[in-house]
């Protein structure tokens, strides 16, 4: 089944008819969030939800995370507000999963579903969330980890991510041992499939990000 169809089928099953808030939690590796920061991210998602003025029964949170702990923290916070939480059933795990074709495909589907949400609340410093926001052509709410506003999630065009190659931000790096996604797999077919999904609106949003990056 094509990856786009898998993502759309999941969205139609779990998100359709509800206001969907997509939450990306990065717990592992560089720029991973602490437990306190994940709780702050969940609070941001609750604030974004409340701003819509809709009943909790008309809302769903989609959680994309690299750890079960992150999912569990957000699920508990959502339950306290009566909000259902959904996520992909793909395994969470280490290098073997991340370095496999199945793992790469699962990450792409998860990224695409994240991009299909109505609002995005993201971990900072992760190209996964930035790629989803660019694919969705939406400015996300991004958690601030430092400063006087730490723990809040202002909406912003997060221009840091545009300094990476768009293609390598969207998909794992094709070079073993390379940067970017770090999966080390040749994925030209996945890259072509991803580019085929782009619309003029997506491309305009990408162009704005890259223009902002050059200006900065």
Tab-separated table of N, CA and C in Angstrom, residues 67-207:
chain	number	residue	atom	x	y	z
A	67	UNK	N	9.312	7.827	21.977
A	67	UNK	CA	9.354	7.070	23.230
A	67	UNK	C	7.957	6.840	23.783
A	68	UNK	N	7.794	5.695	24.427
A	68	UNK	CA	6.526	5.384	25.073
A	68	UNK	C	6.266	6.326	26.234
A	69	UNK	N	7.324	6.760	26.900
A	69	UNK	CA	7.173	7.676	28.031
A	69	UNK	C	6.515	8.977	27.588
A	70	UNK	N	6.965	9.526	26.457
A	70	UNK	CA	6.377	10.755	25.955
A	70	UNK	C	4.907	10.591	25.633
A	71	UNK	N	4.582	9.476	24.974
A	71	UNK	CA	3.178	9.201	24.666
A	71	UNK	C	2.343	9.141	25.945
A	72	UNK	N	2.871	8.445	26.956
A	72	UNK	CA	2.108	8.237	28.186
A	72	UNK	C	1.856	9.547	28.927
A	73	UNK	N	2.849	10.411	28.965
A	73	UNK	CA	2.686	11.698	29.651
A	73	UNK	C	1.588	12.517	28.986
A	74	UNK	N	1.628	12.585	27.661
A	74	UNK	CA	0.618	13.361	26.934
A	74	UNK	C	-0.755	12.720	27.080
A	75	UNK	N	-0.818	11.397	27.040
A	75	UNK	CA	-2.104	10.713	27.173
A	75	UNK	C	-2.744	11.002	28.526
A	76	UNK	N	-1.942	11.019	29.592
A	76	UNK	CA	-2.490	11.332	30.920
A	76	UNK	C	-3.013	12.762	30.970
A	77	UNK	N	-2.277	13.686	30.380
A	77	UNK	CA	-2.718	15.082	30.378
A	77	UNK	C	-4.010	15.223	29.573
A	78	UNK	N	-4.069	14.557	28.432
A	78	UNK	CA	-5.273	14.629	27.604
A	78	UNK	C	-6.476	14.049	28.337
A	79	UNK	N	-6.265	12.940	29.042
A	79	UNK	CA	-7.363	12.297	29.765
A	79	UNK	C	-7.950	13.222	30.825
A	80	UNK	N	-7.102	14.052	31.425
A	80	UNK	CA	-7.593	14.984	32.445
A	80	UNK	C	-8.506	16.041	31.845
A	81	UNK	N	-8.439	16.207	30.527
A	81	UNK	CA	-9.308	17.158	29.823
A	81	UNK	C	-10.400	16.440	29.026
A	82	UNK	N	-10.450	15.119	29.129
A	82	UNK	CA	-11.449	14.354	28.393
A	82	UNK	C	-11.193	14.284	26.904
A	83	UNK	N	-9.927	14.421	26.501
A	83	UNK	CA	-9.566	14.437	25.081
A	83	UNK	C	-8.952	13.099	24.692
A	84	UNK	N	-9.451	12.457	23.635
A	84	UNK	CA	-8.852	11.196	23.190
A	84	UNK	C	-7.510	11.421	22.501
A	85	UNK	N	-6.636	10.425	22.606
A	85	UNK	CA	-5.306	10.475	21.997
A	85	UNK	C	-5.125	9.266	21.092
A	86	UNK	N	-4.562	9.493	19.921
A	86	UNK	CA	-4.243	8.394	19.011
A	86	UNK	C	-2.794	8.516	18.577
A	87	UNK	N	-2.222	7.397	18.173
A	87	UNK	CA	-0.869	7.396	17.628
A	87	UNK	C	-0.722	6.198	16.706
A	88	UNK	N	0.326	6.183	15.927
A	88	UNK	CA	0.590	5.058	15.047
A	88	UNK	C	0.988	3.849	15.885
A	89	UNK	N	0.763	2.660	15.344
A	89	UNK	CA	1.103	1.436	16.057
A	89	UNK	C	2.523	0.964	15.790
A	90	UNK	N	3.297	1.744	15.053
A	90	UNK	CA	4.663	1.338	14.738
A	90	UNK	C	5.487	1.238	16.015
A	91	UNK	N	6.396	0.256	16.080
A	91	UNK	CA	7.228	0.099	17.278
A	91	UNK	C	8.108	1.319	17.511
A	92	UNK	N	8.384	1.568	18.769
A	92	UNK	CA	9.345	2.602	19.129
A	92	UNK	C	10.641	1.890	19.461
A	93	UNK	N	11.744	2.424	19.006
A	93	UNK	CA	12.923	1.670	19.370
A	93	UNK	C	14.219	2.181	18.844
A	94	UNK	N	15.172	1.268	18.893
A	94	UNK	CA	16.554	1.626	18.684
A	94	UNK	C	16.989	1.618	17.251
A	95	UNK	N	18.286	1.473	17.108
A	95	UNK	CA	18.923	1.665	15.812
A	95	UNK	C	18.447	0.661	14.775
A	96	UNK	N	18.166	-0.589	15.184
A	96	UNK	CA	17.762	-1.592	14.206
A	96	UNK	C	16.446	-1.211	13.550
A	97	UNK	N	15.508	-0.747	14.357
A	97	UNK	CA	14.228	-0.320	13.782
A	97	UNK	C	14.417	0.933	12.950
A	98	UNK	N	15.143	1.900	13.486
A	98	UNK	CA	15.351	3.163	12.781
A	98	UNK	C	16.138	2.958	11.491
A	99	UNK	N	16.959	1.925	11.433
A	99	UNK	CA	17.769	1.699	10.254
A	99	UNK	C	17.154	0.756	9.253
A	100	UNK	N	15.899	0.372	9.460
A	100	UNK	CA	15.251	-0.577	8.561
A	100	UNK	C	14.352	0.146	7.570
A	101	UNK	N	14.049	-0.544	6.481
A	101	UNK	CA	13.121	0.028	5.500
A	101	UNK	C	11.749	0.244	6.133
A	102	UNK	N	11.292	-0.738	6.927
A	102	UNK	CA	9.989	-0.593	7.588
A	102	UNK	C	9.981	0.602	8.525
A	103	UNK	N	11.078	0.790	9.236
A	103	UNK	CA	11.148	1.924	10.146
A	103	UNK	C	11.103	3.248	9.415
A	104	UNK	N	11.813	3.320	8.295
A	104	UNK	CA	11.804	4.536	7.487
A	104	UNK	C	10.410	4.826	6.959
A	105	UNK	N	9.748	3.793	6.455
A	105	UNK	CA	8.401	3.978	5.921
A	105	UNK	C	7.424	4.388	7.017
A	106	UNK	N	7.535	3.757	8.187
A	106	UNK	CA	6.642	4.104	9.297
A	106	UNK	C	6.834	5.552	9.723
A	107	UNK	N	8.098	6.004	9.743
A	107	UNK	CA	8.364	7.396	10.112
A	107	UNK	C	7.752	8.354	9.103
A	108	UNK	N	7.833	8.009	7.822
A	108	UNK	CA	7.246	8.857	6.787
A	108	UNK	C	5.731	8.947	6.934
A	109	UNK	N	5.089	7.807	7.191
A	109	UNK	CA	3.636	7.808	7.356
A	109	UNK	C	3.251	8.640	8.574
A	110	UNK	N	3.995	8.470	9.668
A	110	UNK	CA	3.717	9.241	10.880
A	110	UNK	C	3.889	10.732	10.629
A	111	UNK	N	4.934	11.099	9.893
A	111	UNK	CA	5.167	12.505	9.564
A	111	UNK	C	4.016	13.056	8.726
A	112	UNK	N	3.550	12.255	7.771
A	112	UNK	CA	2.459	12.698	6.899
A	112	UNK	C	1.167	12.895	7.688
A	113	UNK	N	0.866	11.970	8.605
A	113	UNK	CA	-0.335	12.129	9.435
A	113	UNK	C	-0.220	13.386	10.288
A	114	UNK	N	0.956	13.619	10.840
A	114	UNK	CA	1.179	14.841	11.622
A	114	UNK	C	0.859	16.070	10.781
A	115	UNK	N	1.273	16.048	9.521
A	115	UNK	CA	1.030	17.183	8.627
A	115	UNK	C	-0.445	17.355	8.291
A	116	UNK	N	-1.241	16.310	8.460
A	116	UNK	CA	-2.674	16.386	8.154
A	116	UNK	C	-3.495	16.949	9.315
A	117	UNK	N	-2.857	17.184	10.462
A	117	UNK	CA	-3.584	17.724	11.618
A	117	UNK	C	-3.902	19.208	11.423
A	118	UNK	N	-4.891	19.690	12.173
A	118	UNK	CA	-5.334	21.083	12.035
A	118	UNK	C	-4.374	22.067	12.696
A	119	UNK	N	-3.778	21.676	13.818
A	119	UNK	CA	-2.781	22.491	14.510
A	119	UNK	C	-1.608	21.601	14.880
A	120	UNK	N	-0.417	22.200	14.966
A	120	UNK	CA	0.786	21.460	15.311
A	120	UNK	C	1.439	22.069	16.550
A	121	UNK	N	1.793	21.213	17.506
A	121	UNK	CA	2.516	21.614	18.713
A	121	UNK	C	3.780	20.757	18.749
A	122	UNK	N	4.949	21.399	18.653
A	122	UNK	CA	6.165	20.656	18.334
A	122	UNK	C	7.284	20.821	19.355
A	123	UNK	N	8.082	19.757	19.465
A	123	UNK	CA	9.372	19.853	20.144
A	123	UNK	C	10.268	20.800	19.361
A	124	UNK	N	11.110	21.556	20.041
A	124	UNK	CA	12.056	22.415	19.326
A	124	UNK	C	13.260	21.616	18.839
A	125	UNK	N	13.915	22.128	17.829
A	125	UNK	CA	15.176	21.557	17.391
A	125	UNK	C	15.075	20.213	16.719
A	126	UNK	N	13.937	19.894	16.114
A	126	UNK	CA	13.782	18.615	15.423
A	126	UNK	C	13.301	18.852	14.003
A	127	UNK	N	14.035	18.326	13.039
A	127	UNK	CA	13.618	18.504	11.650
A	127	UNK	C	12.366	17.701	11.328
A	128	UNK	N	12.046	16.685	12.130
A	128	UNK	CA	10.837	15.899	11.893
A	128	UNK	C	9.604	16.794	11.990
A	129	UNK	N	9.491	17.521	13.098
A	129	UNK	CA	8.352	18.408	13.264
A	129	UNK	C	8.349	19.544	12.266
A	130	UNK	N	9.527	20.094	11.987
A	130	UNK	CA	9.610	21.188	11.018
A	130	UNK	C	9.188	20.715	9.634
A	131	UNK	N	9.612	19.513	9.274
A	131	UNK	CA	9.230	18.983	7.969
A	131	UNK	C	7.721	18.817	7.881
A	132	UNK	N	7.097	18.345	8.969
A	132	UNK	CA	5.640	18.204	8.977
A	132	UNK	C	4.959	19.549	8.800
A	133	UNK	N	5.464	20.582	9.473
A	133	UNK	CA	4.836	21.900	9.359
A	133	UNK	C	4.992	22.460	7.954
A	134	UNK	N	6.134	22.218	7.325
A	134	UNK	CA	6.315	22.694	5.954
A	134	UNK	C	5.453	21.905	4.984
A	135	UNK	N	5.335	20.599	5.209
A	135	UNK	CA	4.482	19.783	4.349
A	135	UNK	C	3.029	20.226	4.487
A	136	UNK	N	2.634	20.593	5.716
A	136	UNK	CA	1.263	21.037	5.960
A	136	UNK	C	1.032	22.479	5.540
A	137	UNK	N	2.113	23.228	5.278
A	137	UNK	CA	2.022	24.663	4.987
A	137	UNK	C	1.349	25.402	6.142
A	138	UNK	N	1.783	25.074	7.380
A	138	UNK	CA	1.224	25.694	8.580
A	138	UNK	C	2.356	26.137	9.491
A	139	UNK	N	2.187	27.270	10.142
A	139	UNK	CA	3.133	27.698	11.165
A	139	UNK	C	2.782	26.985	12.469
A	140	UNK	N	3.718	26.264	13.062
A	140	UNK	CA	3.422	25.478	14.256
A	140	UNK	C	3.577	26.273	15.543
A	141	UNK	N	3.089	25.696	16.627
A	141	UNK	CA	3.410	26.167	17.973
A	141	UNK	C	4.631	25.368	18.426
A	142	UNK	N	5.715	26.040	18.778
A	142	UNK	CA	6.969	25.362	19.118
A	142	UNK	C	7.340	25.669	20.568
A	143	UNK	N	7.625	24.623	21.333
A	143	UNK	CA	7.975	24.783	22.742
A	143	UNK	C	9.270	25.573	22.901
A	144	UNK	N	9.256	26.542	23.812
A	144	UNK	CA	10.468	27.267	24.180
A	144	UNK	C	11.070	26.592	25.409
A	145	UNK	N	12.339	26.228	25.322
A	145	UNK	CA	12.996	25.512	26.416
A	145	UNK	C	13.764	26.434	27.359
A	146	UNK	N	14.059	27.649	26.918
A	146	UNK	CA	14.886	28.551	27.712
A	146	UNK	C	14.289	29.950	27.711
A	147	UNK	N	14.811	30.795	28.595
A	147	UNK	CA	14.401	32.191	28.630
A	147	UNK	C	13.187	32.431	29.498
A	148	UNK	N	12.744	33.678	29.500
A	148	UNK	CA	11.642	34.075	30.375
A	148	UNK	C	10.323	33.423	29.982
A	149	UNK	N	10.217	32.970	28.728
A	149	UNK	CA	8.972	32.345	28.264
A	149	UNK	C	9.108	30.829	28.152
A	150	UNK	N	10.098	30.263	28.797
A	150	UNK	CA	10.293	28.813	28.752
A	150	UNK	C	9.034	28.088	29.208
A	151	UNK	N	8.678	27.033	28.488
A	151	UNK	CA	7.484	26.271	28.814
A	151	UNK	C	6.257	26.708	28.055
A	152	UNK	N	6.369	27.791	27.281
A	152	UNK	CA	5.268	28.232	26.428
A	152	UNK	C	5.550	27.806	24.992
A	153	UNK	N	4.522	27.893	24.163
A	153	UNK	CA	4.641	27.421	22.778
A	153	UNK	C	4.072	28.453	21.810
A	154	UNK	N	4.785	29.529	21.552
A	154	UNK	CA	4.282	30.524	20.603
A	154	UNK	C	4.215	29.956	19.192
A	155	UNK	N	3.292	30.493	18.423
A	155	UNK	CA	3.222	30.102	17.016
A	155	UNK	C	4.324	30.840	16.265
A	156	UNK	N	5.052	30.110	15.470
A	156	UNK	CA	6.119	30.773	14.725
A	156	UNK	C	6.514	29.968	13.506
A	157	UNK	N	7.031	30.690	12.512
A	157	UNK	CA	7.708	30.062	11.401
A	157	UNK	C	9.117	29.776	11.869
A	158	UNK	N	9.394	28.522	12.208
A	158	UNK	CA	10.647	28.174	12.872
A	158	UNK	C	11.768	28.096	11.847
A	159	UNK	N	12.418	29.229	11.576
A	159	UNK	CA	13.322	29.329	10.433
A	159	UNK	C	14.600	28.525	10.602
A	160	UNK	N	14.931	28.086	11.817
A	160	UNK	CA	16.157	27.308	11.980
A	160	UNK	C	16.165	26.087	11.069
A	161	UNK	N	15.007	25.441	10.957
A	161	UNK	CA	14.949	24.207	10.195
A	161	UNK	C	15.180	24.399	8.713
A	162	UNK	N	14.962	25.593	8.204
A	162	UNK	CA	15.107	25.778	6.765
A	162	UNK	C	16.561	25.805	6.349
A	163	UNK	N	17.474	25.869	7.299
A	163	UNK	CA	18.890	25.847	6.964
A	163	UNK	C	19.352	24.456	6.559
A	164	UNK	N	18.494	23.455	6.757
A	164	UNK	CA	18.783	22.118	6.265
A	164	UNK	C	18.204	21.993	4.858
A	165	UNK	N	18.770	21.114	4.073
A	165	UNK	CA	18.158	20.789	2.785
A	165	UNK	C	16.743	20.309	3.039
A	166	UNK	N	15.770	20.851	2.282
A	166	UNK	CA	14.379	20.420	2.467
A	166	UNK	C	14.249	18.922	2.299
A	167	UNK	N	14.854	18.386	1.295
A	167	UNK	CA	14.670	16.967	1.033
A	167	UNK	C	15.265	16.122	2.155
A	168	UNK	N	16.399	16.524	2.688
A	168	UNK	CA	17.015	15.752	3.757
A	168	UNK	C	16.340	16.003	5.096
A	169	UNK	N	15.612	17.107	5.224
A	169	UNK	CA	14.825	17.323	6.433
A	169	UNK	C	13.566	16.474	6.396
A	170	UNK	N	12.983	16.338	5.206
A	170	UNK	CA	11.737	15.597	5.072
A	170	UNK	C	11.952	14.110	5.224
A	171	UNK	N	13.084	13.618	4.707
A	171	UNK	CA	13.333	12.190	4.679
A	171	UNK	C	14.703	11.864	5.239
A	172	UNK	N	14.920	10.604	5.634
A	172	UNK	CA	16.225	10.218	6.155
A	172	UNK	C	17.344	10.486	5.170
A	173	UNK	N	18.514	10.765	5.720
A	173	UNK	CA	19.687	11.036	4.904
A	173	UNK	C	20.098	9.780	4.159
A	174	UNK	N	20.306	9.844	2.838
A	174	UNK	CA	20.614	8.641	2.075
A	174	UNK	C	22.040	8.146	2.242
A	175	UNK	N	22.894	8.885	2.914
A	175	UNK	CA	24.292	8.491	3.037
A	175	UNK	C	24.545	7.832	4.386
A	176	UNK	N	25.074	6.598	4.402
A	176	UNK	CA	25.373	5.946	5.678
A	176	UNK	C	26.252	6.829	6.548
A	177	UNK	N	25.840	6.967	7.808
A	177	UNK	CA	26.623	7.768	8.733
A	177	UNK	C	26.427	9.255	8.580
A	178	UNK	N	25.508	9.662	7.702
A	178	UNK	CA	25.313	11.085	7.460
A	178	UNK	C	24.473	11.737	8.533
A	179	UNK	N	24.215	13.039	8.352
A	179	UNK	CA	23.395	13.770	9.304
A	179	UNK	C	21.932	13.636	8.969
A	180	UNK	N	21.181	14.720	9.183
A	180	UNK	CA	19.758	14.695	8.874
A	180	UNK	C	19.060	13.618	9.678
A	181	UNK	N	18.260	12.781	8.980
A	181	UNK	CA	17.518	11.736	9.670
A	181	UNK	C	18.398	10.642	10.223
A	182	UNK	N	19.575	10.412	9.638
A	182	UNK	CA	20.516	9.464	10.185
A	182	UNK	C	20.149	8.008	9.985
A	183	UNK	N	19.204	7.704	9.114
A	183	UNK	CA	18.832	6.318	8.924
A	183	UNK	C	19.859	5.562	8.075
A	184	UNK	N	20.596	6.273	7.223
A	184	UNK	CA	21.621	5.628	6.434
A	184	UNK	C	21.092	4.681	5.387
A	185	UNK	N	19.960	5.015	4.758
A	185	UNK	CA	19.381	4.144	3.744
A	185	UNK	C	19.261	4.882	2.420
A	186	UNK	N	19.469	4.184	1.302
A	186	UNK	CA	19.168	4.814	0.012
A	186	UNK	C	17.658	4.837	-0.172
A	187	UNK	N	17.060	6.009	-0.263
A	187	UNK	CA	15.597	6.081	-0.328
A	187	UNK	C	15.122	6.944	-1.498
A	188	UNK	N	15.682	6.799	-2.704
A	188	UNK	CA	15.241	7.656	-3.806
A	188	UNK	C	13.775	7.477	-4.145
A	189	UNK	N	13.245	6.245	-4.014
A	189	UNK	CA	11.835	6.038	-4.344
A	189	UNK	C	10.946	6.750	-3.338
A	190	UNK	N	11.331	6.719	-2.058
A	190	UNK	CA	10.550	7.425	-1.046
A	190	UNK	C	10.621	8.928	-1.266
A	191	UNK	N	11.789	9.424	-1.661
A	191	UNK	CA	11.929	10.848	-1.929
A	191	UNK	C	11.005	11.268	-3.074
A	192	UNK	N	11.006	10.469	-4.144
A	192	UNK	CA	10.141	10.807	-5.284
A	192	UNK	C	8.677	10.773	-4.870
A	193	UNK	N	8.304	9.777	-4.053
A	193	UNK	CA	6.919	9.684	-3.596
A	193	UNK	C	6.535	10.899	-2.773
A	194	UNK	N	7.461	11.353	-1.917
A	194	UNK	CA	7.174	12.521	-1.086
A	194	UNK	C	7.019	13.771	-1.935
A	195	UNK	N	7.923	13.961	-2.882
A	195	UNK	CA	7.838	15.148	-3.729
A	195	UNK	C	6.565	15.145	-4.563
A	196	UNK	N	6.078	13.959	-4.935
A	196	UNK	CA	4.857	13.898	-5.739
A	196	UNK	C	3.648	14.375	-4.958
A	197	UNK	N	3.755	14.407	-3.615
A	197	UNK	CA	2.637	14.859	-2.780
A	197	UNK	C	2.579	16.377	-2.665
A	198	UNK	N	3.644	17.065	-3.050
A	198	UNK	CA	3.713	18.498	-2.834
A	198	UNK	C	2.734	19.247	-3.733
A	199	UNK	N	2.135	20.288	-3.196
A	199	UNK	CA	1.226	21.147	-3.945
A	199	UNK	C	1.860	22.530	-4.066
A	200	UNK	N	1.334	23.375	-4.948
A	200	UNK	CA	1.863	24.742	-5.038
A	200	UNK	C	1.865	25.470	-3.699
A	201	UNK	N	0.841	25.220	-2.859
A	201	UNK	CA	0.791	25.876	-1.551
A	201	UNK	C	1.950	25.414	-0.674
A	202	UNK	N	2.246	24.103	-0.700
A	202	UNK	CA	3.390	23.594	0.053
A	202	UNK	C	4.674	24.262	-0.419
A	203	UNK	N	4.835	24.361	-1.726
A	203	UNK	CA	6.069	24.909	-2.282
A	203	UNK	C	6.227	26.381	-1.914
A	204	UNK	N	5.125	27.135	-1.905
A	204	UNK	CA	5.206	28.545	-1.514
A	204	UNK	C	5.620	28.671	-0.054
A	205	UNK	N	5.072	27.797	0.794
A	205	UNK	CA	5.420	27.837	2.210
A	205	UNK	C	6.900	27.510	2.393
A	206	UNK	N	7.388	26.511	1.676
A	206	UNK	CA	8.804	26.164	1.734
A	206	UNK	C	9.665	27.336	1.296
A	207	UNK	N	9.245	28.007	0.232
A	207	UNK	CA	10.023	29.133	-0.281
A	207	UNK	C	10.110	30.249	0.757
